[in-house]
Tab-separated table of C-alpha atoms and ligand atoms in Angstrom:
chain	number	residue	atom	x	y	z
A	12	MET	CA	-3.093	-11.266	-45.985
A	13	ALA	CA	-3.551	-15.016	-46.668
A	14	ASP	CA	-6.206	-16.781	-44.776
A	15	GLY	CA	-5.255	-18.788	-41.810
A	16	TYR	CA	-2.214	-16.655	-41.277
A	17	GLN	CA	-0.603	-17.506	-37.897
A	18	PRO	CA	1.899	-14.834	-36.533
A	19	SER	CA	4.896	-16.664	-35.795
A	20	ILE	CA	5.656	-14.864	-32.706
A	21	GLU	CA	1.950	-14.156	-31.461
A	22	GLN	CA	2.661	-15.083	-27.796
A	23	THR	CA	5.798	-13.032	-27.380
A	24	LEU	CA	4.052	-10.118	-29.140
A	25	ASP	CA	1.012	-10.413	-27.305
A	26	ARG	CA	2.981	-10.326	-23.877
A	27	ASP	CA	4.827	-7.259	-24.712
A	28	CYS	CA	1.607	-5.514	-26.104
A	29	THR	CA	-0.107	-6.312	-22.732
A	30	THR	CA	0.136	-2.771	-21.520
A	31	LEU	CA	-1.353	-1.731	-18.175
A	32	SER	CA	-4.181	0.015	-19.865
A	33	ARG	CA	-5.100	-2.908	-22.114
A	34	HIS	CA	-4.838	-4.968	-18.973
A	35	VAL	CA	-7.354	-3.055	-17.298
A	36	LEU	CA	-9.990	-3.227	-20.104
A	37	GLN	CA	-9.349	-7.070	-20.432
A	38	GLN	CA	-10.124	-7.594	-16.964
A	39	LEU	CA	-13.321	-5.431	-17.096
A	40	HIS	CA	-14.240	-7.134	-20.415
A	41	SER	CA	-15.588	-3.896	-21.273
A	42	PHE	CA	-14.744	-0.794	-23.395
A	43	GLY	CA	-17.544	1.200	-21.404
A	44	PRO	CA	-16.983	4.644	-19.761
A	45	GLU	CA	-15.779	3.525	-16.440
A	46	ALA	CA	-13.663	0.867	-17.885
A	47	GLN	CA	-12.086	3.452	-20.048
A	48	ASP	CA	-11.616	5.854	-17.051
A	49	LEU	CA	-9.974	3.095	-14.864
A	50	SER	CA	-7.741	2.405	-17.764
A	51	THR	CA	-6.643	5.938	-18.189
A	52	LEU	CA	-6.180	6.350	-14.649
A	53	MET	CA	-3.917	3.439	-14.351
A	54	ASN	CA	-2.202	4.593	-17.488
A	55	ARG	CA	-1.437	7.953	-15.783
A	56	ILE	CA	-0.087	6.238	-12.597
A	57	ALA	CA	2.227	4.394	-14.864
A	58	LEU	CA	3.558	7.589	-16.353
A	59	ALA	CA	4.070	8.849	-12.655
A	60	GLY	CA	6.073	5.584	-12.175
A	61	LYS	CA	8.062	6.139	-15.164
A	62	LEU	CA	8.948	9.577	-14.230
A	63	ILE	CA	10.024	8.670	-10.571
A	64	ALA	CA	11.815	5.891	-11.493
A	65	ARG	CA	13.847	7.761	-14.179
A	66	ARG	CA	14.605	10.605	-11.312
A	67	LEU	CA	15.639	7.888	-8.803
A	68	SER	CA	17.887	6.332	-11.295
A	69	ARG	CA	19.809	9.465	-11.898
A	70	ALA	CA	19.354	10.838	-8.333
A	71	GLY	CA	23.043	10.627	-7.332
A	72	LEU	CA	23.957	12.516	-10.508
A	73	VAL	CA	21.349	15.239	-10.780
A	74	GLU	CA	21.884	18.459	-8.716
A	75	ASN	CA	19.270	18.980	-5.902
A	76	ALA	CA	17.674	15.382	-6.127
A	77	LEU	CA	18.878	14.154	-2.958
A	78	GLY	CA	18.723	15.103	0.778
A	79	PHE	CA	16.250	17.101	2.888
A	80	THR	CA	14.183	20.174	2.097
A	81	GLY	CA	14.558	21.613	5.529
A	82	GLN	CA	10.862	21.155	5.831
A	83	THR	CA	8.586	18.956	8.041
A	84	ASN	CA	5.267	17.512	6.907
A	85	VAL	CA	2.032	17.034	8.337
A	86	GLN	CA	3.268	13.721	9.799
A	87	GLY	CA	6.035	15.488	11.699
A	88	GLU	CA	8.464	13.970	9.429
A	89	ALA	CA	11.500	15.828	7.821
A	90	VAL	CA	10.904	15.963	4.028
A	91	LYS	CA	13.153	14.672	1.434
A	92	LYS	CA	13.408	16.580	-1.981
A	93	MET	CA	12.455	13.254	-3.591
A	94	ASP	CA	9.157	13.296	-1.636
A	95	ILE	CA	8.297	16.636	-3.025
A	96	PHE	CA	9.334	15.772	-6.452
A	97	ALA	CA	7.357	12.625	-6.494
A	98	ASN	CA	4.343	14.264	-4.995
A	99	ASP	CA	4.353	16.914	-7.690
A	100	VAL	CA	4.680	14.483	-10.273
A	101	PHE	CA	1.471	12.585	-9.401
A	102	ILE	CA	-0.342	16.003	-9.372
A	103	SER	CA	1.079	16.800	-12.685
A	104	VAL	CA	0.154	13.622	-14.513
A	105	PHE	CA	-3.446	13.913	-13.536
A	106	LYS	CA	-3.893	17.610	-14.684
A	107	GLN	CA	-5.782	17.963	-17.956
A	108	SER	CA	-7.203	14.367	-17.346
A	109	GLY	CA	-10.706	15.587	-16.542
A	110	LEU	CA	-10.799	12.525	-14.239
A	111	VAL	CA	-9.105	13.360	-10.778
A	112	CYS	CA	-10.440	16.331	-8.977
A	113	ARG	CA	-8.748	15.693	-5.609
A	114	LEU	CA	-5.335	14.064	-4.614
A	115	ALA	CA	-4.667	13.154	-0.887
A	116	SER	CA	-1.147	12.653	-0.178
A	117	GLU	CA	0.908	12.033	2.910
A	118	GLU	CA	2.978	14.848	2.015
A	119	MET	CA	0.104	17.467	2.085
A	120	GLU	CA	-2.154	18.352	5.053
A	121	LYS	CA	-5.258	18.715	2.835
A	122	PRO	CA	-6.072	17.434	-0.327
A	123	TYR	CA	-5.022	19.204	-3.528
A	124	TYR	CA	-7.823	20.114	-6.008
A	125	ILE	CA	-6.881	20.236	-9.608
A	126	PRO	CA	-9.204	23.277	-10.667
A	127	GLU	CA	-9.866	22.297	-14.446
A	128	ASN	CA	-10.870	18.884	-13.050
A	129	CYS	CA	-13.284	19.898	-10.426
A	130	PRO	CA	-16.034	19.273	-10.073
A	131	ILE	CA	-16.332	16.959	-13.221
A	132	GLY	CA	-13.495	14.875	-11.994
A	133	ARG	CA	-15.200	11.817	-10.330
A	134	TYR	CA	-12.056	10.070	-9.093
A	135	THR	CA	-9.674	10.834	-6.051
A	136	LEU	CA	-6.389	9.792	-5.911
A	137	LEU	CA	-4.949	8.795	-2.383
A	138	TYR	CA	-1.236	8.268	-2.380
A	139	ASP	CA	2.134	7.943	-0.565
A	140	PRO	CA	4.543	9.426	-3.295
A	141	ILE	CA	7.735	7.964	-1.894
A	142	ASP	CA	7.345	5.384	0.762
A	143	GLY	CA	10.656	4.755	2.730
A	144	SER	CA	12.246	7.708	1.554
A	145	SER	CA	14.924	7.207	4.386
A	146	ASN	CA	16.428	4.487	1.741
A	147	VAL	CA	16.539	7.149	-1.133
A	148	ASP	CA	20.046	8.519	-0.205
A	149	ILE	CA	21.656	5.218	0.330
A	150	ASN	CA	20.278	3.616	-3.052
A	151	LEU	CA	17.884	1.019	-1.469
A	152	ASN	CA	14.472	0.289	-2.624
A	153	VAL	CA	11.664	2.879	-2.135
A	154	GLY	CA	7.968	2.802	-3.542
A	155	SER	CA	5.030	4.828	-4.184
A	156	ILE	CA	1.638	3.656	-2.980
A	157	PHE	CA	-1.805	4.451	-4.459
A	158	ALA	CA	-5.502	3.912	-4.273
A	159	ILE	CA	-8.286	5.429	-6.248
A	160	ARG	CA	-11.582	6.094	-4.695
A	161	ARG	CA	-14.861	7.507	-6.529
A	162	GLN	CA	-15.669	11.049	-5.390
A	163	THR	CA	-19.186	10.981	-3.978
A	164	GLY	CA	-20.850	14.587	-4.204
A	165	ASP	CA	-19.368	17.767	-5.280
A	166	ASP	CA	-17.190	18.383	-2.134
A	167	LEU	CA	-17.880	22.157	-2.682
A	168	ASP	CA	-16.573	23.156	0.705
A	169	GLN	CA	-13.498	21.033	0.030
A	170	SER	CA	-13.708	19.134	3.221
A	171	ALA	CA	-13.355	15.771	1.476
A	172	SER	CA	-15.491	14.258	4.091
A	173	ASP	CA	-16.474	11.452	1.637
A	174	LEU	CA	-13.120	10.166	1.791
A	175	LEU	CA	-13.550	9.079	5.505
A	176	GLU	CA	-14.880	5.707	4.424
A	177	ASN	CA	-13.865	2.164	4.858
A	178	GLY	CA	-11.412	0.467	2.345
A	179	ARG	CA	-13.805	-1.894	0.847
A	180	ASN	CA	-14.919	0.705	-1.769
A	181	GLN	CA	-11.523	1.445	-3.181
A	182	LEU	CA	-11.900	1.255	-7.009
A	183	ALA	CA	-8.221	0.416	-7.543
A	184	ALA	CA	-5.074	0.005	-5.245
A	185	GLY	CA	-1.416	-0.761	-5.734
A	186	TYR	CA	2.324	0.190	-5.476
A	187	ILE	CA	5.094	1.071	-7.725
A	188	LEU	CA	8.425	-0.609	-6.193
A	189	TYR	CA	11.525	1.135	-7.301
A	190	GLY	CA	14.231	-1.534	-7.143
A	191	PRO	CA	16.871	-3.322	-9.476
A	192	THR	CA	13.612	-3.284	-11.808
A	193	THR	CA	10.410	-0.892	-11.340
A	194	VAL	CA	7.437	-3.128	-10.642
A	195	LEU	CA	3.999	-1.876	-10.541
A	196	VAL	CA	1.525	-4.131	-8.662
A	197	TYR	CA	-2.060	-3.342	-8.751
A	198	SER	CA	-5.586	-4.573	-8.577
A	199	ILE	CA	-9.021	-3.325	-9.575
A	200	GLY	CA	-10.875	-5.939	-7.792
A	201	HIS	CA	-10.072	-8.817	-10.219
A	202	GLY	CA	-6.996	-10.510	-8.889
A	203	VAL	CA	-3.603	-9.031	-8.239
A	204	HIS	CA	-1.099	-8.357	-11.332
A	205	ALA	CA	2.265	-7.261	-11.724
A	206	PHE	CA	3.892	-5.365	-14.375
A	207	THR	CA	7.867	-4.605	-14.873
A	208	LEU	CA	9.014	-1.434	-16.687
A	209	ASP	CA	10.789	-2.318	-19.852
A	210	PRO	CA	13.051	0.736	-20.042
A	211	SER	CA	13.673	-0.021	-23.855
A	212	LEU	CA	10.026	0.336	-24.625
A	213	GLY	CA	9.201	2.675	-21.785
A	214	GLU	CA	6.445	0.676	-20.986
A	215	PHE	CA	4.976	-1.377	-18.034
A	216	ILE	CA	4.810	-4.919	-19.372
A	217	LEU	CA	2.722	-7.806	-17.739
A	218	ALA	CA	4.960	-9.948	-15.749
A	219	SER	CA	2.668	-12.018	-13.180
A	220	GLU	CA	-1.023	-12.440	-13.270
A	221	ASN	CA	-3.458	-13.326	-10.388
A	222	ILE	CA	-0.817	-13.415	-7.786
A	223	ARG	CA	-1.623	-15.419	-4.699
A	224	VAL	CA	0.098	-14.951	-1.345
A	225	PRO	CA	1.184	-18.392	0.124
A	226	ASP	CA	-0.980	-19.254	3.093
A	227	HIS	CA	2.314	-19.388	5.064
A	228	GLY	CA	5.716	-18.112	4.761
A	229	PRO	CA	9.071	-17.893	6.473
A	230	ASN	CA	9.471	-14.305	6.718
A	231	TYR	CA	8.337	-12.077	9.524
A	232	SER	CA	9.078	-8.276	8.942
A	233	VAL	CA	9.023	-6.085	11.773
A	234	ASN	CA	11.440	-3.355	13.534
A	235	GLU	CA	12.488	-5.421	16.725
A	236	GLY	CA	14.151	-2.278	17.807
A	237	ASN	CA	10.741	-1.249	19.043
A	238	PHE	CA	10.433	-4.507	21.178
A	239	TRP	CA	10.315	-2.850	24.622
A	240	GLN	CA	7.576	-0.315	23.215
A	241	TRP	CA	5.176	-3.132	22.369
A	242	GLU	CA	1.986	-4.731	23.961
A	243	ASP	CA	2.940	-7.962	25.640
A	244	SER	CA	0.977	-9.951	22.940
A	245	ILE	CA	3.432	-8.727	20.182
A	246	ARG	CA	6.222	-9.561	22.467
A	247	ASP	CA	4.865	-13.108	22.861
A	248	TYR	CA	4.382	-13.618	19.146
A	249	ILE	CA	8.273	-12.542	18.650
A	250	ARG	CA	9.316	-14.752	21.350
A	251	TYR	CA	7.212	-17.609	19.571
A	252	VAL	CA	9.179	-17.052	16.256
A	253	HIS	CA	12.524	-16.804	18.038
A	254	ARG	CA	11.916	-20.210	19.468
A	255	HIS	CA	10.663	-21.991	16.301
A	256	GLU	CA	12.390	-23.289	13.380
A	257	GLY	CA	11.543	-21.794	9.934
A	258	TYR	CA	11.401	-18.132	10.569
A	259	SER	CA	13.365	-15.317	9.283
A	260	LEU	CA	13.512	-11.623	10.122
A	261	ARG	CA	13.586	-9.470	6.860
A	262	TYR	CA	13.086	-5.701	7.368
A	263	SER	CA	14.075	-3.045	4.918
A	264	GLY	CA	12.662	0.115	6.588
A	265	ALA	CA	10.552	0.469	3.436
A	266	LEU	CA	6.997	-0.819	3.688
A	267	VAL	CA	6.494	-1.430	-0.201
A	268	GLY	CA	9.671	-3.648	-0.487
A	269	ASP	CA	8.921	-5.609	2.801
A	270	PHE	CA	5.270	-5.994	1.533
A	271	HIS	CA	6.329	-7.277	-1.953
A	272	ARG	CA	8.636	-9.793	-0.314
A	273	ILE	CA	5.708	-11.033	1.709
A	274	LEU	CA	3.210	-10.889	-1.169
A	275	MET	CA	5.674	-13.054	-3.438
A	276	GLN	CA	7.126	-15.559	-0.709
A	277	GLY	CA	4.735	-15.454	2.220
A	278	GLY	CA	4.970	-14.397	5.679
A	279	VAL	CA	3.702	-11.434	7.699
A	280	PHE	CA	4.615	-7.746	7.884
A	281	LEU	CA	3.759	-5.815	11.332
A	282	TYR	CA	3.982	-2.308	12.563
A	283	PRO	CA	2.263	-2.693	15.835
A	284	GLY	CA	1.477	0.409	18.122
A	285	THR	CA	4.166	1.551	20.413
A	286	VAL	CA	4.448	3.664	23.491
A	287	LYS	CA	5.504	6.522	21.342
A	288	ASN	CA	2.871	5.799	18.493
A	289	PRO	CA	0.173	3.757	20.339
A	290	GLU	CA	-1.970	3.805	16.884
A	291	GLY	CA	1.294	2.723	14.982
A	292	LYS	CA	3.136	4.584	12.342
A	293	LEU	CA	1.541	3.697	9.133
A	294	ARG	CA	-1.220	5.744	7.710
A	295	LEU	CA	-4.442	4.152	6.821
A	296	LEU	CA	-6.028	5.852	3.884
A	297	TYR	CA	-2.834	5.753	1.739
A	298	GLU	CA	-0.638	3.167	3.058
A	299	SER	CA	-2.371	0.261	5.029
A	300	SER	CA	-5.773	0.272	3.174
A	301	PRO	CA	-4.473	0.025	-0.337
A	302	LEU	CA	-2.031	-2.922	0.645
A	303	ALA	CA	-5.060	-4.537	2.538
A	304	PHE	CA	-7.028	-4.296	-0.532
A	305	LEU	CA	-4.390	-6.041	-2.477
A	306	ILE	CA	-3.474	-8.652	-0.032
A	307	GLU	CA	-7.172	-9.794	0.359
A	308	GLN	CA	-7.389	-9.891	-3.346
A	309	ALA	CA	-4.223	-12.092	-3.318
A	310	GLY	CA	-5.694	-14.591	-0.637
A	311	GLY	CA	-4.161	-13.034	2.351
A	312	LEU	CA	-5.498	-10.982	5.415
A	313	ALA	CA	-4.677	-7.495	6.908
A	314	SER	CA	-5.787	-6.485	10.449
A	315	THR	CA	-5.044	-3.790	12.827
A	316	GLY	CA	-4.693	-6.710	15.119
A	317	THR	CA	-8.343	-6.709	16.297
A	318	GLU	CA	-10.364	-5.961	13.414
A	319	PRO	CA	-9.872	-5.868	9.431
A	320	ILE	CA	-8.192	-2.981	7.984
A	321	LEU	CA	-10.806	-2.597	5.277
A	322	ASP	CA	-13.514	-2.242	7.806
A	323	VAL	CA	-11.864	0.677	9.622
A	324	ILE	CA	-13.374	4.068	9.078
A	325	PRO	CA	-11.136	6.845	9.734
A	326	GLY	CA	-11.889	9.817	11.807
A	327	GLU	CA	-9.405	12.065	9.919
A	328	LEU	CA	-7.516	11.944	6.578
A	329	HIS	CA	-4.064	11.188	8.000
A	330	GLN	CA	-5.236	8.580	10.576
A	331	ARG	CA	-2.810	5.879	11.539
A	332	THR	CA	-3.458	2.222	12.680
A	333	PRO	CA	-1.390	-0.664	13.786
A	334	LEU	CA	-0.851	-3.182	10.757
A	335	VAL	CA	-0.599	-6.761	10.619
A	336	ILE	CA	-0.554	-7.862	7.011
A	337	GLY	CA	0.411	-10.964	4.915
A	338	SER	CA	-0.457	-14.758	4.776
A	339	ARG	CA	-3.449	-15.950	6.214
A	340	GLU	CA	-1.885	-18.390	8.891
A	341	ASP	CA	0.755	-16.061	9.985
A	342	VAL	CA	-1.670	-13.020	10.428
A	343	ASP	CA	-4.045	-15.551	12.175
A	344	LEU	CA	-0.960	-16.446	14.458
A	345	VAL	CA	-0.169	-12.850	15.304
A	346	THR	CA	-3.743	-12.055	16.183
A	347	SER	CA	-4.189	-15.206	18.226
A	348	PHE	CA	-1.581	-14.045	20.624
A	349	ILE	CA	-3.375	-10.633	20.869
A	350	GLN	CA	-6.791	-12.428	21.522
A	351	GLU	CA	-5.148	-14.601	24.064
A	352	ARG	CA	-3.943	-11.317	25.972
A	353	ILE	CA	-7.382	-9.735	25.659
A	354	HIS	CA	-9.139	-12.882	26.844
A	355	GLU	CA	-6.493	-12.979	29.784
A	356	GLN	CA	-7.234	-9.381	30.594
A	357	LYS	CA	-10.996	-9.930	30.710
A	358	SER	CA	-10.776	-12.776	33.177
A	359	LEU	CA	-8.594	-10.806	35.205
A	360	THR	CA	-11.015	-7.879	35.518
A	361	ALA	CA	-14.240	-9.809	35.402
A	362	PRO	CA	-16.261	-9.305	38.864
A	363	ARG	CA	-15.428	-12.366	41.022
A	364	ARG	CA	-18.656	-14.587	41.888
A	365	ASP	CA	-19.146	-15.274	45.581
A	366	PRO	CA	-19.046	-19.163	45.656
A	367	LYS	CA	-21.952	-18.930	48.020
A	368	GLY	CA	-23.721	-16.871	45.532
A	369	THR	CA	-24.574	-14.004	48.011
A	370	ALA	CA	-22.605	-11.305	45.849
B	9	P6P	P1	10.536	2.513	11.443
B	9	P6P	C1	9.026	4.584	6.120
B	9	P6P	O1	9.226	5.932	6.803
B	9	P6P	C2	7.693	3.984	6.490
B	9	P6P	O2	6.682	4.597	6.700
B	9	P6P	C3	7.525	2.648	6.082
B	9	P6P	O3	7.804	2.671	4.764
B	9	P6P	C4	8.224	1.692	6.805
B	9	P6P	O4	7.900	0.282	6.719
B	9	P6P	C5	8.322	2.314	8.179
B	9	P6P	O5	8.047	3.697	8.019
B	9	P6P	C6	9.567	2.215	9.063
B	9	P6P	O6	9.389	2.615	10.191
B	9	P6P	O7	9.981	3.114	12.633
B	9	P6P	O8	10.600	0.894	11.479
B	9	P6P	O9	11.823	3.024	10.775
């Protein structure tokens, strides 16, 4: 090739060649063993996303793809056929990988151990295989949420107790949004990046790098049908946004889609505790914590309402927490109403001081 050859379409080719696995290595500036592991892990997650997207795109045409299985999962929720399909896809893509020994899923009471990968596999996948599955049968967006943690110890008793750690030691976190296009958003601690599945290539191609959530946005995303089950502080916040210009309620019933809107446009998503579920509905380890990792990487906040999600140490695998997540200013506004009520409560219950000081 002549010296000084300049490919004419270098930029376009570079973009089309910036696959997920290449992007991981670029971010880590390394071809070392851990970088290669993470690159391979993300590649396998991308494969799971492609397999699930393909199934969803034909769900209405394929026998036995839609509807309920008739079973109830550990969450007490009716299980959809797509939940099981997606759950098994993630298990399959990590077989023969030598990387992932355990998978902890919303759909499985205990972690699944891949025999040939244990105990050499040093990573654990925590995931919600299909989040928002009530949307599947009506062709609305659903998602998969994932987090990768390092396995500490051999876990020979299969208690998986090392998973009961806060979310700050997640190696990677992200989600796949199955919508008009299939989008994979992830972070390995070096910013948040989005890839779009190009069906003609069968590859996720880089779409946006270093996504930053606006400090404030117009969207608030919450199921107002629970209004009467909430604490007064949350009702105070809802009354505030009802009375002030510039707020729009957007709620799809699928966390991943609602979160993606908040990430891209700003605002706040809330799933507070209710009378029925005082700890909220969303699960910490494979829903709130991965999204909290992402939103903090994007410059936003994620709170239980009283403490950062990433600081919460779960007591059990499927622990739930309330969730307030999104733009910094909007999360702060919600938590300010919570703090105000806590302060009010304290002043009401504080021992009264006798003005004469004789008490
Ligand atoms: P509700 C879906 O079941 C899910 O776990 C999340 O994806 C979603 O944000 C939430 O529950 C919806 O719950 O009680 O508003 O229907």
